[in-house]
Short mmCIF file of C-alpha atoms in Angstrom, two decimals:
data_model
loop_
_atom_site.label_atom_id
_atom_site.label_comp_id
_atom_site.label_asym_id
_atom_site.label_seq_id
_atom_site.Cartn_x
_atom_site.Cartn_y
_atom_site.Cartn_z
CA MET N 1370 0.10 -0.13 0.08
CA THR N 1371 1.41 3.33 -1.05
CA GLN N 1372 0.87 6.33 1.33
CA THR N 1373 0.66 9.79 -0.07
CA ILE N 1374 2.10 12.36 2.28
CA ALA N 1375 0.89 15.74 1.39
CA PRO N 1376 0.38 18.81 3.40
CA GLN N 1377 -3.04 19.24 4.86
CA LEU N 1378 -5.06 22.10 3.98
CA ASP N 1379 -6.62 24.20 6.55
CA ILE N 1380 -10.04 24.25 4.98
CA GLU N 1381 -11.74 26.48 7.52
CA ARG N 1382 -9.06 29.09 7.26
CA ILE N 1383 -9.12 28.85 3.39
CA ARG N 1384 -13.10 29.20 3.42
CA ALA N 1385 -12.77 32.43 5.56
CA ASP N 1386 -10.74 33.84 2.50
CA PHE N 1387 -13.99 33.49 0.29
CA PRO N 1388 -16.60 36.00 1.18
CA ILE N 1389 -19.12 34.47 -1.03
CA LEU N 1390 -19.15 31.14 0.81
CA GLN N 1391 -20.36 32.75 4.14
CA GLN N 1392 -24.07 32.66 2.99
CA GLN N 1393 -27.14 30.78 3.27
CA VAL N 1394 -29.16 29.68 0.23
CA ASN N 1395 -32.77 28.61 0.69
CA GLY N 1396 -32.17 28.24 4.36
CA TYR N 1397 -29.11 25.92 4.03
CA PRO N 1398 -25.36 26.86 4.20
CA LEU N 1399 -24.35 27.26 0.48
CA ALA N 1400 -22.64 24.16 -0.74
CA TYR N 1401 -20.93 25.31 -3.96
CA LEU N 1402 -20.24 22.27 -5.94
CA ASP N 1403 -19.83 23.91 -9.41
CA SER N 1404 -16.25 25.16 -9.43
CA THR N 1405 -15.59 23.25 -12.71
CA ALA N 1406 -17.89 25.90 -14.21
CA SER N 1407 -16.55 28.92 -12.31
CA SER N 1408 -14.52 28.92 -9.10
CA GLN N 1409 -15.21 31.31 -6.37
CA LYS N 1410 -12.61 34.25 -5.70
CA PRO N 1411 -10.83 34.99 -2.37
CA ALA N 1412 -11.15 38.40 -0.91
CA VAL N 1413 -7.41 39.26 -1.94
CA VAL N 1414 -8.19 38.85 -5.59
CA ILE N 1415 -11.36 41.18 -5.44
CA GLU N 1416 -9.55 43.64 -3.47
CA ALA N 1417 -6.44 43.66 -5.76
CA MET N 1418 -8.83 44.65 -8.55
CA ASP N 1419 -10.60 47.18 -6.54
CA ARG N 1420 -7.27 48.71 -5.70
CA TYR N 1421 -6.50 49.01 -9.26
CA TYR N 1422 -9.74 50.96 -10.15
CA ARG N 1423 -9.61 53.16 -6.99
CA ARG N 1424 -5.76 53.95 -7.14
CA TYR N 1425 -4.04 53.55 -10.24
CA ASN N 1426 -6.57 52.93 -13.23
CA ALA N 1427 -5.00 53.79 -16.41
CA ASN N 1428 -4.24 52.21 -19.91
CA VAL N 1429 -1.08 50.31 -20.12
CA HIS N 1430 1.81 50.27 -22.47
CA ARG N 1431 0.83 53.92 -23.76
CA GLY N 1432 1.30 56.61 -21.06
CA VAL N 1433 4.53 57.63 -19.46
CA TYR N 1434 2.74 59.13 -16.70
CA GLN N 1435 2.91 57.51 -13.04
CA LEU N 1436 -0.54 55.84 -13.11
CA SER N 1437 0.14 54.17 -16.43
CA GLU N 1438 3.59 53.12 -15.31
CA GLN N 1439 2.04 51.51 -12.25
CA ALA N 1440 -0.70 49.88 -14.10
CA THR N 1441 1.67 48.64 -16.79
CA GLU N 1442 4.07 47.23 -14.12
CA ALA N 1443 1.34 45.51 -12.22
CA MET N 1444 -0.10 43.79 -15.35
CA GLU N 1445 3.39 42.67 -16.47
CA GLN N 1446 4.19 41.39 -13.07
CA ALA N 1447 0.99 39.35 -13.34
CA ARG N 1448 2.23 38.04 -16.50
CA SER N 1449 5.63 36.80 -15.01
CA LYS N 1450 3.63 35.39 -12.13
CA VAL N 1451 1.42 33.26 -14.60
CA ALA N 1452 4.75 32.36 -16.57
CA ARG N 1453 6.38 30.91 -13.27
CA PHE N 1454 3.27 29.10 -12.38
CA ILE N 1455 3.19 26.87 -15.42
CA GLY N 1456 6.93 26.79 -15.82
CA ALA N 1457 7.00 28.81 -18.88
CA LYS N 1458 10.67 29.88 -20.08
CA SER N 1459 9.72 33.43 -20.67
CA ALA N 1460 6.95 35.84 -19.81
CA ARG N 1461 6.80 36.71 -23.36
CA GLU N 1462 5.18 33.27 -24.01
CA ILE N 1463 2.20 34.42 -22.06
CA ILE N 1464 -0.53 35.87 -24.19
CA PHE N 1465 -3.55 37.17 -22.15
CA THR N 1466 -6.74 36.34 -23.93
CA ARG N 1467 -10.48 36.39 -22.61
CA ASN N 1468 -10.40 32.78 -21.64
CA THR N 1469 -9.60 29.09 -22.77
CA THR N 1470 -11.90 29.30 -25.72
CA GLU N 1471 -10.37 32.36 -27.04
CA SER N 1472 -6.93 31.08 -26.55
CA ILE N 1473 -7.74 27.93 -28.67
CA ASN N 1474 -9.44 29.99 -31.37
CA LEU N 1475 -6.28 32.18 -31.50
CA VAL N 1476 -4.03 29.03 -32.14
CA ALA N 1477 -6.66 27.58 -34.70
CA ASN N 1478 -6.80 30.94 -36.66
CA ALA N 1479 -3.22 32.24 -36.29
CA TRP N 1480 -1.32 28.82 -36.54
CA GLY N 1481 -3.92 26.92 -38.34
CA ARG N 1482 -4.59 29.10 -41.33
CA SER N 1483 -0.86 29.51 -42.02
CA ASN N 1484 0.06 25.94 -41.41
CA LEU N 1485 -2.73 23.50 -42.35
CA LYS N 1486 -3.38 22.54 -45.81
CA HIS N 1487 -5.46 19.82 -47.72
CA GLY N 1488 -4.59 16.48 -46.56
CA ASP N 1489 -3.29 17.41 -43.22
CA ARG N 1490 -4.75 16.01 -40.08
CA ILE N 1491 -5.72 17.26 -36.60
CA LEU N 1492 -6.18 14.62 -33.80
CA VAL N 1493 -8.67 15.42 -30.96
CA THR N 1494 -10.30 13.20 -28.34
CA GLU N 1495 -13.86 12.40 -27.94
CA MET N 1496 -14.08 13.81 -24.65
CA GLU N 1497 -13.15 17.37 -25.67
CA HIS N 1498 -15.10 20.48 -24.45
CA HIS N 1499 -16.74 22.16 -27.46
CA SER N 1500 -14.05 24.89 -27.27
CA ASN N 1501 -11.45 22.40 -28.21
CA LEU N 1502 -13.35 20.68 -30.91
CA VAL N 1503 -15.46 23.24 -32.87
CA PRO N 1504 -12.53 25.65 -33.65
CA TRP N 1505 -10.68 22.65 -35.20
CA GLN N 1506 -13.93 21.79 -37.27
CA ILE N 1507 -14.06 25.28 -38.53
CA ILE N 1508 -10.27 25.48 -39.34
CA ALA N 1509 -10.37 21.98 -41.01
CA ASP N 1510 -13.28 23.18 -43.23
CA ALA N 1511 -11.30 26.26 -44.21
CA THR N 1512 -8.04 24.47 -44.96
CA GLY N 1513 -9.06 21.20 -46.09
CA ALA N 1514 -7.60 19.50 -43.23
CA GLU N 1515 -9.32 16.53 -41.55
CA LEU N 1516 -10.12 15.57 -37.99
CA ASP N 1517 -9.26 12.20 -36.34
CA PHE N 1518 -10.71 11.29 -33.02
CA MET N 1519 -9.06 9.43 -30.15
CA PRO N 1520 -11.82 7.19 -28.63
CA ILE N 1521 -12.63 6.60 -25.06
CA ASP N 1522 -13.50 3.39 -23.24
CA GLY N 1523 -16.39 2.79 -20.94
CA SER N 1524 -14.89 4.26 -17.99
CA GLY N 1525 -14.13 7.44 -19.82
CA ARG N 1526 -10.36 6.74 -20.29
CA LEU N 1527 -8.68 7.63 -23.58
CA ALA N 1528 -7.81 4.50 -25.52
CA LEU N 1529 -4.08 5.20 -25.84
CA ASP N 1530 -3.33 2.05 -27.62
CA GLU N 1531 -5.14 3.49 -30.66
CA LEU N 1532 -2.73 6.19 -30.78
CA PRO N 1533 -0.16 4.60 -33.09
CA ARG N 1534 -2.97 3.91 -35.58
CA LEU N 1535 -4.38 7.55 -35.29
CA LEU N 1536 -0.91 9.38 -35.93
CA SER N 1537 0.75 9.69 -39.10
CA GLU N 1538 3.00 12.00 -40.77
CA GLN N 1539 -0.04 14.09 -41.90
CA THR N 1540 -1.08 14.83 -38.45
CA LYS N 1541 0.15 18.23 -37.66
CA LEU N 1542 -1.68 18.97 -34.47
CA VAL N 1543 -2.87 17.06 -31.38
CA ALA N 1544 -5.47 18.83 -29.33
CA VAL N 1545 -6.23 17.27 -26.07
CA THR N 1546 -7.69 18.04 -22.78
CA GLN N 1547 -5.62 17.41 -19.75
CA MET N 1548 -8.59 16.91 -17.61
CA SER N 1549 -12.22 16.11 -18.68
CA ASN N 1550 -14.69 18.84 -17.30
CA VAL N 1551 -17.26 16.04 -17.53
CA LEU N 1552 -15.64 12.74 -16.46
CA GLY N 1553 -12.91 14.15 -14.28
CA THR N 1554 -10.41 12.07 -16.32
CA ILE N 1555 -6.82 13.12 -15.85
CA ASN N 1556 -5.36 12.27 -19.27
CA PRO N 1557 -1.64 11.06 -19.87
CA VAL N 1558 -0.37 14.15 -21.62
CA LYS N 1559 3.11 13.38 -21.42
CA ALA N 1560 2.70 9.93 -22.92
CA ILE N 1561 0.57 11.46 -25.68
CA THR N 1562 3.23 14.16 -26.35
CA VAL N 1563 5.89 11.45 -26.81
CA GLU N 1564 3.87 9.71 -29.51
CA ALA N 1565 2.96 13.07 -31.19
CA LYS N 1566 6.52 14.20 -31.38
CA LYS N 1567 7.49 10.99 -33.22
CA VAL N 1568 5.37 12.14 -36.23
CA GLY N 1569 6.33 15.79 -35.71
CA ALA N 1570 2.78 16.89 -34.61
CA LEU N 1571 2.54 19.87 -32.23
CA VAL N 1572 0.54 19.34 -29.17
CA LEU N 1573 -2.11 21.67 -27.71
CA VAL N 1574 -3.35 21.21 -24.16
CA ASP N 1575 -6.78 22.39 -22.91
CA GLY N 1576 -5.68 23.16 -19.42
CA ALA N 1577 -8.93 24.86 -18.23
CA GLN N 1578 -9.55 22.11 -15.76
CA SER N 1579 -5.95 20.86 -15.01
CA VAL N 1580 -4.20 24.23 -14.29
CA PRO N 1581 -6.47 25.44 -11.52
CA HIS N 1582 -6.28 21.84 -9.68
CA PHE N 1583 -2.63 20.66 -9.96
CA ALA N 1584 0.80 21.66 -10.75
CA VAL N 1585 1.35 21.81 -14.57
CA ASP N 1586 4.67 22.40 -16.04
CA VAL N 1587 4.73 23.21 -19.76
CA ARG N 1588 8.38 22.20 -20.23
CA ASP N 1589 8.02 18.99 -18.31
CA LEU N 1590 4.95 18.11 -20.35
CA ASP N 1591 7.11 19.07 -23.57
CA ILE N 1592 3.93 20.48 -25.21
CA ASP N 1593 3.51 23.31 -27.59
CA PHE N 1594 0.41 25.38 -26.62
CA LEU N 1595 -1.47 25.41 -23.22
CA ALA N 1596 -4.73 27.27 -22.80
CA PHE N 1597 -6.58 28.10 -19.68
CA SER N 1598 -8.94 30.50 -17.99
CA GLY N 1599 -8.65 32.83 -14.96
CA HIS N 1600 -12.10 32.47 -13.67
CA LYS N 1601 -11.72 28.71 -12.96
CA MET N 1602 -8.55 29.33 -10.80
CA CYS N 1603 -9.80 31.81 -8.21
CA GLY N 1604 -9.34 34.74 -10.64
CA PRO N 1605 -11.83 36.96 -12.47
CA THR N 1606 -13.86 36.35 -15.56
CA GLY N 1607 -12.59 37.87 -18.73
CA ILE N 1608 -9.04 36.76 -18.57
CA GLY N 1609 -7.49 33.71 -20.04
CA VAL N 1610 -4.08 32.58 -21.06
CA LEU N 1611 -2.40 31.20 -24.11
CA TRP N 1612 1.06 29.90 -23.49
CA GLY N 1613 2.88 28.80 -26.67
CA ARG N 1614 6.65 28.20 -27.44
CA LYS N 1615 8.30 31.33 -28.28
CA GLU N 1616 9.63 30.06 -31.65
CA ILE N 1617 6.12 28.91 -32.72
CA LEU N 1618 4.45 32.06 -31.61
CA GLN N 1619 7.22 34.26 -33.19
CA ALA N 1620 6.43 32.56 -36.63
CA MET N 1621 2.70 32.85 -36.34
CA PRO N 1622 0.76 35.61 -37.93
CA PRO N 1623 -1.32 37.95 -35.73
CA PHE N 1624 -4.96 36.93 -34.75
CA LEU N 1625 -6.82 40.14 -33.88
CA ALA N 1626 -5.54 43.22 -35.37
CA GLY N 1627 -5.61 46.92 -34.15
CA GLY N 1628 -3.85 48.86 -31.44
CA SER N 1629 -0.91 47.52 -29.31
CA MET N 1630 -0.09 44.73 -31.80
CA ILE N 1631 1.58 46.94 -34.16
CA ARG N 1632 5.29 47.93 -34.76
CA GLN N 1633 4.70 50.37 -37.52
CA VAL N 1634 1.64 51.09 -39.66
CA GLY N 1635 1.37 52.28 -42.97
CA LEU N 1636 -1.72 53.01 -45.13
CA ARG N 1637 -1.26 49.78 -47.05
CA ARG N 1638 1.05 47.69 -44.80
CA SER N 1639 1.93 47.22 -41.19
CA THR N 1640 4.46 45.27 -39.13
CA TRP N 1641 3.94 43.46 -35.85
CA ASN N 1642 4.90 44.20 -32.29
CA ASP N 1643 7.09 41.80 -30.32
CA LEU N 1644 5.71 38.97 -28.27
CA PRO N 1645 3.38 38.93 -26.46
CA HIS N 1646 1.84 42.16 -27.63
CA LYS N 1647 1.65 40.93 -31.26
CA PHE N 1648 -1.23 38.75 -29.97
CA GLU N 1649 -2.90 41.31 -27.55
CA ALA N 1650 -4.64 43.87 -29.88
CA GLY N 1651 -6.59 46.56 -28.23
CA THR N 1652 -6.96 47.60 -24.60
CA PRO N 1653 -6.53 44.40 -22.56
CA ALA N 1654 -8.29 43.28 -19.48
CA ILE N 1655 -6.21 45.07 -17.08
CA ALA N 1656 -7.79 44.84 -13.77
CA GLU N 1657 -8.47 40.89 -14.58
CA ALA N 1658 -4.86 40.25 -15.35
CA ILE N 1659 -3.83 41.89 -12.17
CA GLY N 1660 -6.67 39.75 -10.43
CA LEU N 1661 -5.33 36.62 -12.07
CA GLY N 1662 -1.74 37.34 -10.87
CA CYS N 1663 -3.21 37.64 -7.43
CA ALA N 1664 -4.93 34.36 -7.84
CA VAL N 1665 -1.81 32.66 -8.84
CA ASP N 1666 -0.03 34.01 -5.75
CA TYR N 1667 -2.88 32.78 -3.58
CA LEU N 1668 -2.94 29.26 -5.14
CA SER N 1669 0.85 29.07 -4.81
CA ALA N 1670 0.82 29.90 -1.31
CA VAL N 1671 -1.64 27.33 -0.51
CA GLY N 1672 0.17 24.83 -2.60
CA MET N 1673 -0.97 23.17 -5.75
CA ASP N 1674 0.19 19.64 -4.48
CA ALA N 1675 -1.79 20.39 -1.43
CA ILE N 1676 -4.77 21.34 -3.30
CA HIS N 1677 -4.66 18.14 -5.50
CA ALA N 1678 -4.28 15.74 -2.64
CA ALA N 1679 -7.01 17.33 -0.70
CA GLU N 1680 -9.27 16.96 -3.75
CA GLN N 1681 -8.36 13.47 -4.38
CA GLN N 1682 -9.41 12.71 -0.66
CA LEU N 1683 -12.63 14.59 -1.14
CA THR N 1684 -13.29 12.60 -4.46
CA THR N 1685 -12.66 9.31 -2.79
CA TYR N 1686 -15.03 10.17 0.18
CA ALA N 1687 -17.81 11.40 -2.47
CA LEU N 1688 -17.44 8.55 -4.74
CA GLU N 1689 -17.91 6.12 -1.75
CA GLN N 1690 -20.87 8.06 -0.46
CA LEU N 1691 -22.50 8.39 -3.86
CA ALA N 1692 -22.15 4.55 -4.55
CA GLY N 1693 -24.35 4.13 -1.47
CA ILE N 1694 -27.28 5.77 -3.26
CA ASP N 1695 -29.60 3.12 -4.93
CA GLY N 1696 -30.31 4.10 -8.57
CA LEU N 1697 -27.44 6.65 -8.98
CA THR N 1698 -25.13 6.16 -12.12
CA LEU N 1699 -21.60 7.49 -11.90
CA TYR N 1700 -19.69 8.31 -14.90
CA GLY N 1701 -15.78 8.31 -15.33
CA PRO N 1702 -12.73 6.52 -14.24
CA PRO N 1703 -11.65 5.40 -10.59
CA VAL N 1704 -10.22 7.97 -8.33
CA ALA N 1705 -6.52 7.34 -9.21
CA GLU N 1706 -7.16 8.61 -12.71
CA ARG N 1707 -9.39 11.44 -12.14
CA GLY N 1708 -9.85 14.95 -10.46
CA GLY N 1709 -12.54 16.29 -8.31
CA VAL N 1710 -15.31 16.22 -10.91
CA ILE N 1711 -18.27 13.74 -10.61
CA SER N 1712 -20.88 13.45 -13.16
CA PHE N 1713 -24.08 11.29 -12.32
CA ASN N 1714 -27.65 10.56 -12.91
CA LEU N 1715 -30.32 9.48 -10.54
CA ASP N 1716 -32.69 6.71 -11.91
CA ASP N 1717 -34.65 8.34 -14.88
CA VAL N 1718 -34.88 11.86 -13.15
CA HIS N 1719 -33.85 14.49 -15.61
CA PRO N 1720 -30.59 16.10 -14.35
CA HIS N 1721 -32.22 19.48 -14.52
CA ASP N 1722 -34.78 18.37 -12.02
CA VAL N 1723 -32.13 16.90 -9.75
CA ALA N 1724 -30.15 20.31 -9.69
CA ALA N 1725 -33.38 22.22 -8.98
CA VAL N 1726 -34.11 19.90 -6.01
CA LEU N 1727 -30.58 20.17 -4.72
CA ASP N 1728 -30.66 24.06 -5.08
CA ARG N 1729 -33.69 23.93 -2.67
CA HIS N 1730 -31.14 22.05 -0.44
CA GLY N 1731 -28.46 24.86 -0.72
CA VAL N 1732 -26.36 22.74 -3.13
CA ALA N 1733 -25.13 24.21 -6.47
CA VAL N 1734 -24.43 21.77 -9.08
CA ARG N 1735 -24.35 21.81 -12.85
CA ALA N 1736 -26.80 20.16 -14.99
CA GLY N 1737 -26.76 19.76 -18.76
CA HIS N 1738 -24.32 18.55 -21.64
CA HIS N 1739 -21.53 20.46 -20.08
CA CYS N 1740 -20.52 21.71 -23.56
CA CYS N 1741 -19.66 18.03 -24.47
CA GLN N 1742 -22.50 16.72 -26.71
CA PRO N 1743 -20.61 14.20 -28.58
CA LEU N 1744 -19.35 12.70 -25.03
CA MET N 1745 -23.02 12.54 -24.02
CA GLU N 1746 -23.98 10.57 -27.14
CA ILE N 1747 -21.21 8.04 -26.10
CA PHE N 1748 -22.85 7.53 -22.84
CA ASN N 1749 -26.16 7.64 -24.16
CA ALA N 1750 -27.13 10.31 -21.64
CA PRO N 1751 -28.83 13.50 -22.83
CA ALA N 1752 -27.43 15.26 -20.01
CA THR N 1753 -25.84 14.55 -16.48
CA ALA N 1754 -25.80 16.38 -13.20
CA ARG N 1755 -22.24 17.36 -12.04
CA ALA N 1756 -20.65 17.99 -8.55
CA SER N 1757 -17.28 19.47 -8.64
CA PHE N 1758 -14.66 20.27 -5.90
CA TYR N 1759 -11.88 22.84 -5.06
CA LEU N 1760 -9.69 23.88 -2.31
CA TYR N 1761 -12.63 25.33 -0.30
CA THR N 1762 -14.88 22.23 -0.59
CA THR N 1763 -15.81 20.35 2.73
CA GLN N 1764 -16.85 16.71 3.41
CA ALA N 1765 -20.00 18.28 5.20
CA GLU N 1766 -21.05 19.76 1.66
CA ILE N 1767 -20.71 16.31 0.07
CA ASP N 1768 -22.92 15.00 2.90
CA GLN N 1769 -25.35 17.84 2.08
CA LEU N 1770 -25.14 16.70 -1.53
CA VAL N 1771 -25.83 13.18 -0.57
CA SER N 1772 -28.83 14.14 1.68
CA GLY N 1773 -30.22 16.34 -1.08
CA LEU N 1774 -29.94 13.34 -3.49
CA GLU N 1775 -31.92 11.19 -1.03
CA LYS N 1776 -34.66 14.14 -0.79
CA CYS N 1777 -34.79 14.02 -4.50
CA LYS N 1778 -35.42 10.36 -4.48
CA GLU N 1779 -38.22 10.73 -2.17
CA ILE N 1780 -39.93 13.55 -4.32
CA PHE N 1781 -39.59 11.46 -7.50
CA ARG N 1782 -40.22 8.09 -6.17
CA MET Y 1214 11.25 65.81 -12.92
CA ASP Y 1215 14.57 67.66 -12.55
CA ASP Y 1216 16.39 64.48 -11.43
CA PHE Y 1217 15.01 62.72 -14.57
CA TYR Y 1218 16.05 64.92 -17.35
CA GLN Y 1219 19.67 65.32 -16.08
CA GLN Y 1220 22.15 67.50 -17.87
CA ASN Y 1221 23.94 64.62 -19.50
CA ILE Y 1222 20.74 63.16 -20.99
CA LEU Y 1223 19.64 66.60 -22.43
CA ASP Y 1224 23.07 66.95 -23.74
CA HIS Y 1225 23.24 63.77 -25.57
CA SER Y 1226 19.70 63.96 -26.88
CA LYS Y 1227 20.26 67.61 -28.26
CA HIS Y 1228 23.88 66.84 -29.57
CA PRO Y 1229 23.96 63.20 -30.29
CA ARG Y 1230 27.58 61.73 -30.60
CA ASN Y 1231 28.43 59.65 -33.60
CA SER Y 1232 25.36 61.00 -35.65
CA GLY Y 1233 24.95 60.18 -39.23
CA ARG Y 1234 25.57 57.12 -41.55
CA LEU Y 1235 28.64 55.40 -42.48
CA GLY Y 1236 29.61 54.99 -46.11
CA GLN Y 1237 30.26 51.27 -46.15
CA PRO Y 1238 28.94 49.67 -42.88
CA THR Y 1239 29.62 46.10 -42.04
CA VAL Y 1240 25.96 45.83 -40.76
CA SER Y 1241 23.07 48.16 -40.42
CA ARG Y 1242 20.00 47.73 -38.36
CA GLU Y 1243 16.85 49.69 -37.89
CA GLU Y 1244 14.63 49.38 -34.75
CA LEU Y 1245 11.31 50.99 -33.83
CA ASN Y 1246 9.60 51.51 -30.51
CA PRO Y 1247 5.73 51.62 -31.13
CA LEU Y 1248 5.28 53.35 -27.59
CA CYS Y 1249 6.80 56.73 -28.21
CA GLY Y 1250 7.37 56.27 -31.99
CA ASP Y 1251 11.00 56.29 -31.49
CA LYS Y 1252 13.16 55.13 -34.55
CA LEU Y 1253 16.76 54.25 -34.82
CA HIS Y 1254 19.11 53.48 -37.49
CA VAL Y 1255 22.51 52.18 -36.68
CA ASP Y 1256 25.65 51.49 -38.78
CA LEU Y 1257 28.48 49.48 -37.54
CA LEU Y 1258 31.80 48.99 -38.95
CA ILE Y 1259 33.76 45.84 -37.75
CA GLU Y 1260 37.21 45.02 -38.60
CA ASP Y 1261 38.95 42.03 -37.17
CA GLU Y 1262 36.15 41.57 -34.63
CA VAL Y 1263 36.41 45.04 -33.34
CA VAL Y 1264 33.84 47.79 -33.68
CA THR Y 1265 36.04 50.49 -35.31
CA ASP Y 1266 33.19 52.95 -36.30
CA VAL Y 1267 29.67 53.58 -35.45
CA ARG Y 1268 26.97 56.01 -36.55
CA PHE Y 1269 23.20 56.43 -36.00
CA THR Y 1270 20.36 58.39 -37.02
CA GLY Y 1271 17.00 58.55 -35.23
CA ARG Y 1272 14.23 60.42 -33.94
CA GLY Y 1273 12.22 60.01 -30.77
CA CYS Y 1274 12.10 60.89 -27.02
CA ALA Y 1275 15.19 62.24 -25.24
CA ILE Y 1276 15.66 58.75 -23.29
CA SER Y 1277 15.86 56.69 -26.47
CA GLN Y 1278 18.22 59.23 -28.40
CA ALA Y 1279 20.52 59.85 -25.44
CA ALA Y 1280 20.81 56.18 -24.54
CA ALA Y 1281 21.74 55.43 -28.28
CA SER Y 1282 24.24 58.23 -28.26
CA MET Y 1283 25.84 57.16 -24.99
CA LEU Y 1284 25.97 53.54 -26.35
CA THR Y 1285 27.80 54.48 -29.65
CA GLU Y 1286 30.58 56.18 -27.41
CA GLU Y 1287 30.73 52.99 -25.14
CA ILE Y 1288 31.13 50.48 -27.96
CA LYS Y 1289 33.49 52.17 -30.22
CA GLY Y 1290 36.81 50.16 -29.95
CA LYS Y 1291 35.19 47.23 -28.28
CA SER Y 1292 35.25 43.71 -29.44
CA VAL Y 1293 32.22 41.89 -30.83
CA ALA Y 1294 32.28 39.68 -27.81
CA GLU Y 1295 32.17 42.55 -25.47
CA VAL Y 1296 29.38 44.32 -27.42
CA ARG Y 1297 27.37 41.10 -27.09
CA ALA Y 1298 27.80 40.95 -23.36
CA ILE Y 1299 26.35 44.54 -22.85
CA GLY Y 1300 23.09 44.13 -21.02
CA LYS Y 1301 20.19 46.19 -19.64
CA ASP Y 1302 21.96 47.12 -16.52
CA ALA Y 1303 24.91 48.67 -18.40
CA VAL Y 1304 22.63 50.98 -20.25
CA LEU Y 1305 20.66 52.03 -17.25
CA GLU Y 1306 24.15 52.80 -15.57
CA LEU Y 1307 24.92 55.14 -18.44
CA LEU Y 1308 21.74 56.81 -18.10
CA GLY Y 1309 22.00 57.19 -14.34
CA ILE Y 1310 18.40 57.51 -13.64
CA PRO Y 1311 15.61 55.22 -12.65
CA VAL Y 1312 13.78 54.02 -15.69
CA GLY Y 1313 10.15 52.60 -15.13
CA TYR Y 1314 8.71 49.78 -16.99
CA THR Y 1315 7.14 51.57 -19.96
CA ARG Y 1316 10.32 53.67 -20.56
CA LEU Y 1317 12.60 50.72 -20.49
CA LYS Y 1318 11.79 50.18 -24.15
CA CYS Y 1319 12.87 53.65 -25.08
CA ALA Y 1320 16.16 53.30 -23.11
CA LEU Y 1321 17.07 49.95 -24.53
CA LEU Y 1322 16.16 50.61 -28.18
CA GLY Y 1323 19.94 51.61 -29.24
CA LEU Y 1324 20.99 48.38 -27.55
CA LYS Y 1325 18.57 46.40 -29.40
CA ALA Y 1326 19.59 47.82 -32.61
CA ILE Y 1327 23.29 47.49 -31.80
CA LYS Y 1328 22.98 43.90 -30.49
CA ALA Y 1329 20.57 42.70 -33.15
CA GLY Y 1330 23.10 44.17 -35.68
CA VAL Y 1331 26.02 42.28 -34.28
CA TYR Y 1332 24.07 38.99 -33.85
CA GLY Y 1333 22.95 39.35 -37.54
CA LEU Y 1334 26.77 38.96 -38.48
CA THR Y 1335 26.53 35.10 -37.48
CA ASP Y 1336 22.82 34.88 -38.40
CA GLU Y 1337 21.59 34.70 -34.97
CA GLU Y 1338 18.41 36.30 -33.78
CA LEU Y 1339 18.46 38.48 -30.81
CA ASP Y 1340 16.23 37.07 -28.05
CA ASP Y 1341 13.88 39.93 -26.59
CA ASP Y 1342 14.43 38.47 -23.30
CA GLU Y 1343 17.86 39.58 -23.19
CA LEU Y 1344 16.38 43.06 -23.01
CA SER Y 1345 13.85 42.61 -20.18
#
């Protein structure tokens, strides 16, 4: 038996950092179990953004007056923090976007349009979020490239043994999520990258669910692009990140065009600014970038390994408790291969009804197709309910979920 | 403000040293700074791995022009290896004033042009991170 020794989280202390958690919903303490959709924000993040607006709000990379200097420096410090957080070689490799979706669309458009041609292939998986599928569909249509799909098995694991068959010299890109937002499956990105490199394909990783929940190191993974969102990692909405290898980003044409991204503009022709500004047209989300930098500090101080270990413990506990509910179907792999995301269905009660009953019980869960319609097809479920955990989740909240589900069974008996 | 626009900076920007073009430069380089609209053209004459002459023309803010002017004095007579080793701190020392984040690009434009030029001799690209 192996024993994991990880620092324990002081959950009560952590919860005190999140003002929103100190409230009741429908007469129950709020049990927020939807961090996979969007996480809550610690007070320090909210205050950092508030401070920017109250004390040094100004546009960045334009003015030379003190407020602009301060704002620019704060935003660029945030960029450096994000770079360190994911093990990037340089802060110039960090492109601020709106979210994961925009980051992937940036690659699909800027890299895809200039690198893909008729006959090329893009390999994605059957478990991708729509944001790591639909951009590739569109770019494949536009360039004549074709999509291939890595299948999943009945437990929601990628069928890795299919990889050699699916990869060929024509494969130019492998786009894969590091952690499924429905099944919680943590995919072996490193092993996939090793195979992809053998045929010279680039690897784009959707890190929307992984970066907030465990340590991700882009150089260790040896990938080429990583996309993730601020709002799922204790930061604000409206800010996301694309990391890319510098030499690849440098060779790519711009995505959005306008202010900031230029070096010199003529009436007929223009040249582009250095990285990262080449890909950041227009006034960026300054307060949000500063907020994200603060969120990264917060998560780092708590410790990503400790967060992951706590979530593993919670997931183990939740799977055990949920397995005891008669008529409950659980989706996804065993706890060793998954993060703190659990999709389920209760008898033939529609997940929207399950979620509505749980809400009356103070429990917030997601219900729907989770932006993964092809995956729902595979599991022959029109939708699922989903509970997800983060560093502030307690066992008591899982107990509240379980008692809410028992209540649901009574109502729909 | 008086400690920012010191006499030596005003002097260099109004009367840039090594101003103009070389007849037959070994390498030339042009750099732009979109923030202030600064523009620099640098000509280098390199003989036996030594910078024997340098000229520059440009327009832009006092910081960018003064830093470029000071650098041309600094590199004349230096070996290519010595020029390659010049970093951000050396330029800030020449200027002798605290330079904030946004003005750093102005201050380092001359260095960027000179280093990119020297690197170009061996078909190397200047990594922007060397200047941050």
